[in-house]
Tab-separated table of C-alpha atoms in Angstrom:
chain	number	residue	atom	x	y	z
A	1	UNK	CA	79.351	31.184	71.088
A	2	UNK	CA	81.684	33.830	68.993
A	3	UNK	CA	78.072	34.110	67.143
A	4	UNK	CA	76.269	34.892	70.209
A	5	UNK	CA	78.848	37.037	71.103
A	6	UNK	CA	78.214	39.446	68.145
A	7	UNK	CA	74.354	39.324	68.235
A	8	UNK	CA	74.957	40.362	72.589
A	9	UNK	CA	77.682	42.529	71.489
A	10	UNK	CA	75.321	43.898	68.249
A	11	UNK	CA	72.487	44.667	70.670
A	12	UNK	CA	74.342	46.160	72.891
A	13	UNK	CA	75.645	48.984	70.531
A	14	UNK	CA	71.823	49.167	69.403
A	15	UNK	CA	70.669	49.552	72.466
A	16	UNK	CA	73.401	52.122	72.813
A	17	UNK	CA	72.568	54.002	70.119
A	18	UNK	CA	69.405	54.093	70.563
A	19	UNK	CA	69.365	55.853	74.149
A	20	UNK	CA	71.702	58.027	72.399
A	21	UNK	CA	70.119	59.619	69.345
A	22	UNK	CA	69.153	61.998	70.713
A	23	UNK	CA	72.274	64.075	70.149
A	24	UNK	CA	71.692	66.048	73.003
A	25	UNK	CA	75.269	67.073	73.465
A	26	UNK	CA	75.870	69.391	70.475
A	27	UNK	CA	74.271	72.384	70.996
A	28	UNK	CA	72.818	72.727	75.181
A	29	UNK	CA	70.736	75.576	76.291
A	30	UNK	CA	72.682	77.704	78.293
A	31	UNK	CA	70.535	79.421	80.268
A	32	UNK	CA	71.246	83.154	81.640
A	33	UNK	CA	73.385	83.770	85.022
A	34	UNK	CA	71.358	84.180	87.941
A	35	UNK	CA	72.705	83.728	91.048
A	36	UNK	CA	69.473	84.384	93.208
A	37	UNK	CA	66.710	81.641	93.004
A	38	UNK	CA	66.304	79.835	89.722
A	39	UNK	CA	64.331	80.816	86.987
A	40	UNK	CA	62.510	77.286	87.656
A	41	UNK	CA	61.385	78.019	91.480
A	42	UNK	CA	60.685	81.981	90.850
A	43	UNK	CA	57.280	80.017	88.417
A	44	UNK	CA	56.835	77.959	91.284
A	45	UNK	CA	59.753	75.461	91.929
A	46	UNK	CA	59.230	71.711	93.103
A	47	UNK	CA	56.164	72.234	95.813
A	48	UNK	CA	53.464	69.380	94.933
A	49	UNK	CA	49.688	71.437	94.246
A	50	UNK	CA	47.250	69.192	92.927
A	51	UNK	CA	46.769	69.109	88.973
A	52	UNK	CA	43.979	70.742	87.784
A	53	UNK	CA	43.653	68.897	85.070
A	54	UNK	CA	44.256	65.509	86.365
A	55	UNK	CA	42.099	64.625	89.648
A	56	UNK	CA	44.183	62.943	92.127
A	57	UNK	CA	47.500	63.983	90.651
A	58	UNK	CA	50.122	66.071	92.338
A	59	UNK	CA	52.305	68.200	90.271
A	60	UNK	CA	55.131	71.035	90.636
A	61	UNK	CA	53.490	73.980	90.784
A	62	UNK	CA	56.760	74.876	88.133
A	63	UNK	CA	55.973	72.608	86.353
A	64	UNK	CA	52.119	73.340	86.145
A	65	UNK	CA	53.258	77.287	85.113
A	66	UNK	CA	55.418	76.254	82.817
A	67	UNK	CA	52.829	73.770	80.962
A	68	UNK	CA	49.844	75.887	81.743
A	69	UNK	CA	52.484	78.599	79.350
A	70	UNK	CA	53.286	75.794	76.419
A	71	UNK	CA	49.478	75.201	76.426
A	72	UNK	CA	48.044	78.424	75.903
A	73	UNK	CA	51.405	79.158	73.194
A	74	UNK	CA	50.119	76.865	71.317
A	75	UNK	CA	46.497	77.756	71.084
A	76	UNK	CA	48.690	80.764	70.317
A	77	UNK	CA	50.737	79.814	67.341
A	78	UNK	CA	47.811	77.791	66.212
A	79	UNK	CA	45.983	80.902	64.976
A	80	UNK	CA	48.811	83.206	63.682
A	81	UNK	CA	49.758	82.823	60.117
A	82	UNK	CA	52.921	84.064	60.868
A	83	UNK	CA	54.834	81.024	61.393
A	84	UNK	CA	51.952	78.968	61.671
A	85	UNK	CA	52.513	76.563	58.969
A	86	UNK	CA	55.687	75.262	60.821
A	87	UNK	CA	52.681	73.172	63.240
A	88	UNK	CA	49.924	72.880	60.364
A	89	UNK	CA	49.830	69.086	62.299
A	90	UNK	CA	47.859	70.406	65.619
A	91	UNK	CA	44.937	72.046	64.003
A	92	UNK	CA	43.861	68.553	61.521
A	93	UNK	CA	40.781	67.523	62.642
A	94	UNK	CA	40.977	63.673	62.930
A	95	UNK	CA	37.546	61.909	62.246
A	96	UNK	CA	38.568	58.489	64.138
A	97	UNK	CA	41.097	57.348	66.077
A	98	UNK	CA	41.891	60.557	67.852
A	99	UNK	CA	43.495	59.739	70.424
A	100	UNK	CA	48.482	60.600	70.140
A	101	UNK	CA	47.712	62.394	66.371
A	102	UNK	CA	46.816	65.766	67.135
A	103	UNK	CA	50.885	66.387	68.512
A	104	UNK	CA	49.021	68.714	71.006
A	105	UNK	CA	50.352	66.199	73.983
A	106	UNK	CA	53.540	65.668	72.101
A	107	UNK	CA	54.857	69.025	71.731
A	108	UNK	CA	53.666	70.727	74.809
A	109	UNK	CA	55.409	67.602	76.230
A	110	UNK	CA	58.254	68.395	74.669
A	111	UNK	CA	58.254	72.116	75.205
A	112	UNK	CA	57.259	71.834	78.797
A	113	UNK	CA	60.166	68.819	79.870
A	114	UNK	CA	62.582	71.859	77.293
A	115	UNK	CA	62.049	74.738	79.798
A	116	UNK	CA	61.673	72.444	82.796
A	117	UNK	CA	65.240	72.080	81.946
A	118	UNK	CA	65.937	75.276	81.124
A	119	UNK	CA	64.729	77.091	83.719
A	120	UNK	CA	66.317	74.414	86.894
A	121	UNK	CA	69.425	74.683	84.954
A	122	UNK	CA	70.039	71.259	84.611
A	123	UNK	CA	69.369	68.436	82.089
A	124	UNK	CA	68.104	64.735	81.565
A	125	UNK	CA	64.065	65.648	81.563
A	126	UNK	CA	64.216	66.827	77.980
A	127	UNK	CA	64.188	63.965	75.721
A	128	UNK	CA	63.668	65.516	72.391
A	129	UNK	CA	66.150	66.133	69.864
A	130	UNK	CA	68.707	68.835	70.003
A	131	UNK	CA	67.577	72.410	68.491
A	132	UNK	CA	69.643	71.999	66.058
A	133	UNK	CA	68.753	69.382	64.716
A	134	UNK	CA	64.784	69.172	65.333
A	135	UNK	CA	64.703	73.090	63.413
A	136	UNK	CA	67.654	71.151	60.382
A	137	UNK	CA	64.652	70.495	57.408
A	138	UNK	CA	68.036	68.516	55.903
A	139	UNK	CA	67.637	66.133	60.044
A	140	UNK	CA	64.083	66.279	60.281
A	141	UNK	CA	61.890	66.194	57.452
A	142	UNK	CA	58.797	67.582	59.355
A	143	UNK	CA	60.329	71.131	60.184
A	144	UNK	CA	58.589	72.666	57.323
A	145	UNK	CA	61.445	74.618	55.476
A	146	UNK	CA	63.975	77.375	57.631
A	147	UNK	CA	63.094	79.508	60.709
A	148	UNK	CA	63.982	82.941	59.675
A	149	UNK	CA	64.686	85.415	62.717
A	150	UNK	CA	60.625	86.682	61.625
A	151	UNK	CA	59.801	83.401	62.483
A	152	UNK	CA	62.217	83.301	65.886
A	153	UNK	CA	60.385	87.023	66.912
A	154	UNK	CA	56.974	86.115	65.819
A	155	UNK	CA	57.411	82.822	68.359
A	156	UNK	CA	59.293	85.511	70.965
A	157	UNK	CA	55.988	87.180	70.563
A	158	UNK	CA	53.675	84.321	70.632
A	159	UNK	CA	55.357	83.010	73.674
A	160	UNK	CA	54.691	86.746	75.468
A	161	UNK	CA	50.974	86.550	74.319
A	162	UNK	CA	50.726	83.467	76.224
A	163	UNK	CA	52.169	84.511	79.280
A	164	UNK	CA	49.613	87.897	79.180
A	165	UNK	CA	46.996	85.341	78.904
A	166	UNK	CA	48.510	83.562	82.484
A	167	UNK	CA	48.509	87.088	83.744
A	168	UNK	CA	51.957	87.462	83.034
A	169	UNK	CA	53.509	91.120	81.432
A	170	UNK	CA	56.062	93.059	81.678
A	171	UNK	CA	53.541	95.892	83.916
A	172	UNK	CA	53.327	93.916	86.559
A	173	UNK	CA	56.685	91.219	86.108
A	174	UNK	CA	59.540	93.457	84.305
A	175	UNK	CA	61.907	90.513	85.619
A	176	UNK	CA	60.271	87.701	84.978
A	177	UNK	CA	59.108	87.894	81.102
A	178	UNK	CA	62.574	89.361	80.420
A	179	UNK	CA	64.067	86.822	81.971
A	180	UNK	CA	62.109	83.977	80.459
A	181	UNK	CA	62.126	85.995	76.364
A	182	UNK	CA	67.003	86.056	77.572
A	183	UNK	CA	65.962	81.703	77.846
A	184	UNK	CA	64.373	81.731	74.956
A	185	UNK	CA	66.865	84.415	73.450
A	186	UNK	CA	69.276	81.367	74.186
A	187	UNK	CA	67.637	78.854	71.139
A	188	UNK	CA	68.179	80.969	68.788
A	189	UNK	CA	71.103	80.663	67.090
A	190	UNK	CA	69.999	76.892	66.661
A	191	UNK	CA	66.977	77.248	65.525
A	192	UNK	CA	67.124	80.499	62.679
A	193	UNK	CA	69.100	78.690	59.960
A	194	UNK	CA	67.984	80.244	57.366
B	1	UNK	CA	96.862	21.768	66.026
B	2	UNK	CA	94.581	19.985	66.288
B	3	UNK	CA	95.392	16.098	67.822
B	4	UNK	CA	93.105	13.338	66.354
B	5	UNK	CA	92.219	11.144	69.743
B	6	UNK	CA	93.119	8.509	67.706
B	7	UNK	CA	96.675	9.252	66.912
B	8	UNK	CA	97.072	10.439	70.097
B	9	UNK	CA	99.278	9.190	73.455
B	10	UNK	CA	96.795	8.019	76.923
B	11	UNK	CA	97.780	11.354	78.678
B	12	UNK	CA	97.452	13.335	75.270
B	13	UNK	CA	93.836	11.738	75.170
B	14	UNK	CA	92.658	12.691	77.902
B	15	UNK	CA	94.071	16.131	78.205
B	16	UNK	CA	92.161	16.800	74.731
B	17	UNK	CA	89.316	15.368	76.619
B	18	UNK	CA	89.740	17.703	80.045
B	19	UNK	CA	90.671	20.699	76.937
B	20	UNK	CA	87.381	19.726	75.309
B	21	UNK	CA	85.435	19.443	78.459
B	22	UNK	CA	86.688	23.103	80.337
B	23	UNK	CA	85.663	24.307	77.007
B	24	UNK	CA	82.093	22.943	76.698
B	25	UNK	CA	81.711	24.669	80.778
B	26	UNK	CA	83.133	27.975	79.306
B	27	UNK	CA	80.651	27.626	77.092
B	28	UNK	CA	78.020	26.816	79.001
B	29	UNK	CA	78.703	29.704	81.578
B	30	UNK	CA	78.995	32.172	78.713
B	31	UNK	CA	75.472	30.923	77.493
B	32	UNK	CA	74.173	32.220	80.540
B	33	UNK	CA	75.874	35.147	81.741
B	34	UNK	CA	74.525	36.291	77.675
B	35	UNK	CA	71.305	34.809	78.750
B	36	UNK	CA	70.742	36.361	82.394
B	37	UNK	CA	71.758	39.633	81.209
B	38	UNK	CA	69.814	39.323	77.801
B	39	UNK	CA	66.632	38.928	80.414
B	40	UNK	CA	67.726	41.617	82.242
B	41	UNK	CA	67.748	44.022	79.469
B	42	UNK	CA	64.609	42.710	78.059
B	43	UNK	CA	62.916	43.280	81.983
B	44	UNK	CA	64.443	46.893	81.815
B	45	UNK	CA	63.330	47.563	78.489
B	46	UNK	CA	59.514	46.134	79.118
B	47	UNK	CA	59.796	48.113	83.213
B	48	UNK	CA	60.331	51.195	81.377
B	49	UNK	CA	57.740	50.686	78.025
B	50	UNK	CA	54.905	49.845	81.095
B	51	UNK	CA	56.003	52.632	83.826
B	52	UNK	CA	56.296	55.389	81.397
B	53	UNK	CA	53.281	54.369	79.419
B	54	UNK	CA	51.208	57.221	80.670
B	55	UNK	CA	53.039	59.679	77.926
B	56	UNK	CA	51.272	62.312	79.495
B	57	UNK	CA	53.453	62.430	82.081
B	58	UNK	CA	50.899	62.619	85.016
B	59	UNK	CA	49.405	65.962	83.383
B	60	UNK	CA	49.489	66.654	79.454
B	61	UNK	CA	46.388	67.456	77.836
B	62	UNK	CA	45.550	65.957	75.089
B	63	UNK	CA	43.337	68.065	73.279
B	64	UNK	CA	42.290	68.634	70.031
B	65	UNK	CA	42.134	72.023	68.426
B	66	UNK	CA	40.660	73.695	65.917
B	67	UNK	CA	40.164	77.083	63.826
B	68	UNK	CA	38.246	79.990	61.901
B	69	UNK	CA	38.950	82.246	60.311
B	70	UNK	CA	37.311	85.631	59.558
B	71	UNK	CA	36.715	87.190	56.567
B	72	UNK	CA	35.379	89.983	57.897
B	73	UNK	CA	37.364	92.780	60.450
B	74	UNK	CA	36.846	92.115	64.184
B	75	UNK	CA	36.484	94.946	66.922
B	76	UNK	CA	37.751	93.531	70.551
B	77	UNK	CA	34.885	94.059	71.565
B	78	UNK	CA	33.161	91.224	68.778
B	79	UNK	CA	36.026	88.941	69.911
B	80	UNK	CA	35.271	88.651	73.426
B	81	UNK	CA	31.670	87.564	72.536
B	82	UNK	CA	32.997	85.127	69.811
B	83	UNK	CA	34.979	83.633	72.551
B	84	UNK	CA	32.329	83.595	74.946
B	85	UNK	CA	30.062	82.439	72.295
B	86	UNK	CA	32.592	79.243	71.422
B	87	UNK	CA	33.483	79.170	75.120
B	88	UNK	CA	30.210	77.969	75.809
B	89	UNK	CA	29.395	74.460	73.728
B	90	UNK	CA	29.727	71.704	75.635
B	91	UNK	CA	33.887	70.090	75.452
B	92	UNK	CA	35.104	73.608	74.490
B	93	UNK	CA	38.154	73.545	76.882
B	94	UNK	CA	39.463	76.858	75.230
B	95	UNK	CA	39.364	79.384	73.310
B	96	UNK	CA	41.700	82.593	71.253
B	97	UNK	CA	41.236	84.856	69.353
B	98	UNK	CA	43.654	87.006	66.970
B	99	UNK	CA	42.621	90.488	66.479
B	100	UNK	CA	45.647	90.859	64.013
B	101	UNK	CA	44.961	88.450	61.662
B	102	UNK	CA	41.270	87.857	62.747
B	103	UNK	CA	41.727	84.374	63.805
B	104	UNK	CA	39.453	82.100	66.500
B	105	UNK	CA	41.576	78.908	67.972
B	106	UNK	CA	39.649	76.954	69.866
B	107	UNK	CA	40.099	72.933	71.993
B	108	UNK	CA	38.159	70.186	72.955
B	109	UNK	CA	39.131	66.775	73.615
B	110	UNK	CA	39.446	64.028	70.347
B	111	UNK	CA	36.513	62.886	69.340
B	112	UNK	CA	34.064	64.565	71.184
B	113	UNK	CA	32.872	67.145	69.097
B	114	UNK	CA	32.362	67.909	65.720
B	115	UNK	CA	34.036	71.773	64.261
B	116	UNK	CA	31.643	71.808	61.825
B	117	UNK	CA	29.414	72.675	64.846
B	118	UNK	CA	30.403	74.660	66.243
B	119	UNK	CA	31.798	75.980	63.495
B	120	UNK	CA	28.003	77.318	62.755
B	121	UNK	CA	26.613	77.758	66.067
B	122	UNK	CA	29.544	80.908	65.855
B	123	UNK	CA	29.409	82.182	62.298
B	124	UNK	CA	25.629	82.109	63.426
B	125	UNK	CA	25.729	84.390	66.815
B	126	UNK	CA	27.063	86.839	64.897
B	127	UNK	CA	26.339	86.168	60.862
B	128	UNK	CA	29.386	85.877	60.693
B	129	UNK	CA	31.732	86.004	57.300
B	130	UNK	CA	33.806	82.908	57.929
B	131	UNK	CA	35.956	80.009	56.573
B	132	UNK	CA	36.645	76.975	58.596
B	133	UNK	CA	40.830	76.077	58.235
B	134	UNK	CA	41.095	73.464	57.024
B	135	UNK	CA	44.781	71.100	57.178
B	136	UNK	CA	45.358	68.999	54.318
B	137	UNK	CA	47.414	65.741	54.436
B	138	UNK	CA	50.557	67.392	52.478
B	139	UNK	CA	50.254	70.252	55.032
B	140	UNK	CA	50.222	68.333	58.014
B	141	UNK	CA	53.476	65.417	56.628
B	142	UNK	CA	55.013	68.700	56.703
B	143	UNK	CA	54.843	70.603	60.522
B	144	UNK	CA	56.099	70.160	63.952
B	145	UNK	CA	59.787	69.527	64.388
B	146	UNK	CA	58.626	67.701	67.712
B	147	UNK	CA	55.783	65.017	65.720
B	148	UNK	CA	59.334	62.427	65.132
B	149	UNK	CA	62.415	60.580	66.932
B	150	UNK	CA	62.685	60.953	70.833
B	151	UNK	CA	60.234	58.152	72.013
B	152	UNK	CA	62.467	55.945	73.136
B	153	UNK	CA	64.877	58.466	74.799
B	154	UNK	CA	61.939	60.632	76.116
B	155	UNK	CA	60.757	57.595	77.719
B	156	UNK	CA	64.030	57.254	78.970
B	157	UNK	CA	64.848	60.717	80.412
B	158	UNK	CA	60.605	60.380	81.668
B	159	UNK	CA	62.198	57.145	83.509
B	160	UNK	CA	64.663	58.691	85.161
B	161	UNK	CA	63.252	60.998	86.832
B	162	UNK	CA	60.389	59.375	88.383
B	163	UNK	CA	63.672	56.993	89.209
B	164	UNK	CA	64.733	60.035	90.579
B	165	UNK	CA	61.947	62.172	92.251
B	166	UNK	CA	61.088	58.867	95.224
B	167	UNK	CA	64.756	59.251	96.069
B	168	UNK	CA	64.288	62.469	96.349
């Protein structure tokens, strides 16, 4: 009986550890203070629209907008030698069993989730590592060295290029660009560790 | 203190037997509770795994990316031509040119296209000096912060979001 209880307790503890291993609480992103509509609402909000990438599926317009920017940004980053070293896996060509190996899907999903939470001012969608741990080579063996301020500047620049490729520029929507950049800037202190 | 049934008076003997029966009953109940909770947990985890098995999350695209580095200056007009040539190749879904660094990145669905073939077609279209960007195994092992960890947490978050959406 005691043995069963111990096994059960261990199982419960293990389950709890697995579910809380994300360690999100140590550096939550604080969205910019804004008394108007959330950034998520301004990029389309929760209105359901057809997903152009998956016929027959619906997606929130806000999520679709953010995903489009993220997907463009990943291509821009892959071509940018300044920070591409952190994302080499994206350009690895797999000739056999290539599904889900390139990292594109993982990065796209993870980054979109993060932005959905950040622009909504909520938590719960993003299930990845904390910004601090994800960018600490000591805690994440896949982090190719510590990121510098110059790396972060290049990253923000690439997001700007991706926004432009989706029709949003400082010239036609300065407020939106500025707010998105401000949102990214809230993560600088955790990402830059050099 | 443990009383041996052989040395115990009749009343005491019955008491020991009753205690023993009660303990057996309690132990049996606890076992059943543990089994039910265990089955519930296994079912819940299986359910979460199955309902979130489409890690695409209803809309992410699993693209393969490849890159060509140009070894000569390319202006914006030439870059436009290169992008058009690349996008015209069946199977290519996206193409982006970095003018400052002379790099072309294009996307396609994994296993549907040969990057050598794309490279040959693009280079041939303008007799460009260029090379394919090849990621070695060593380079691949240390890159992309989101590739490890968080899978179960992500599935749980995804599951929670879907459940919440149903009740909104």
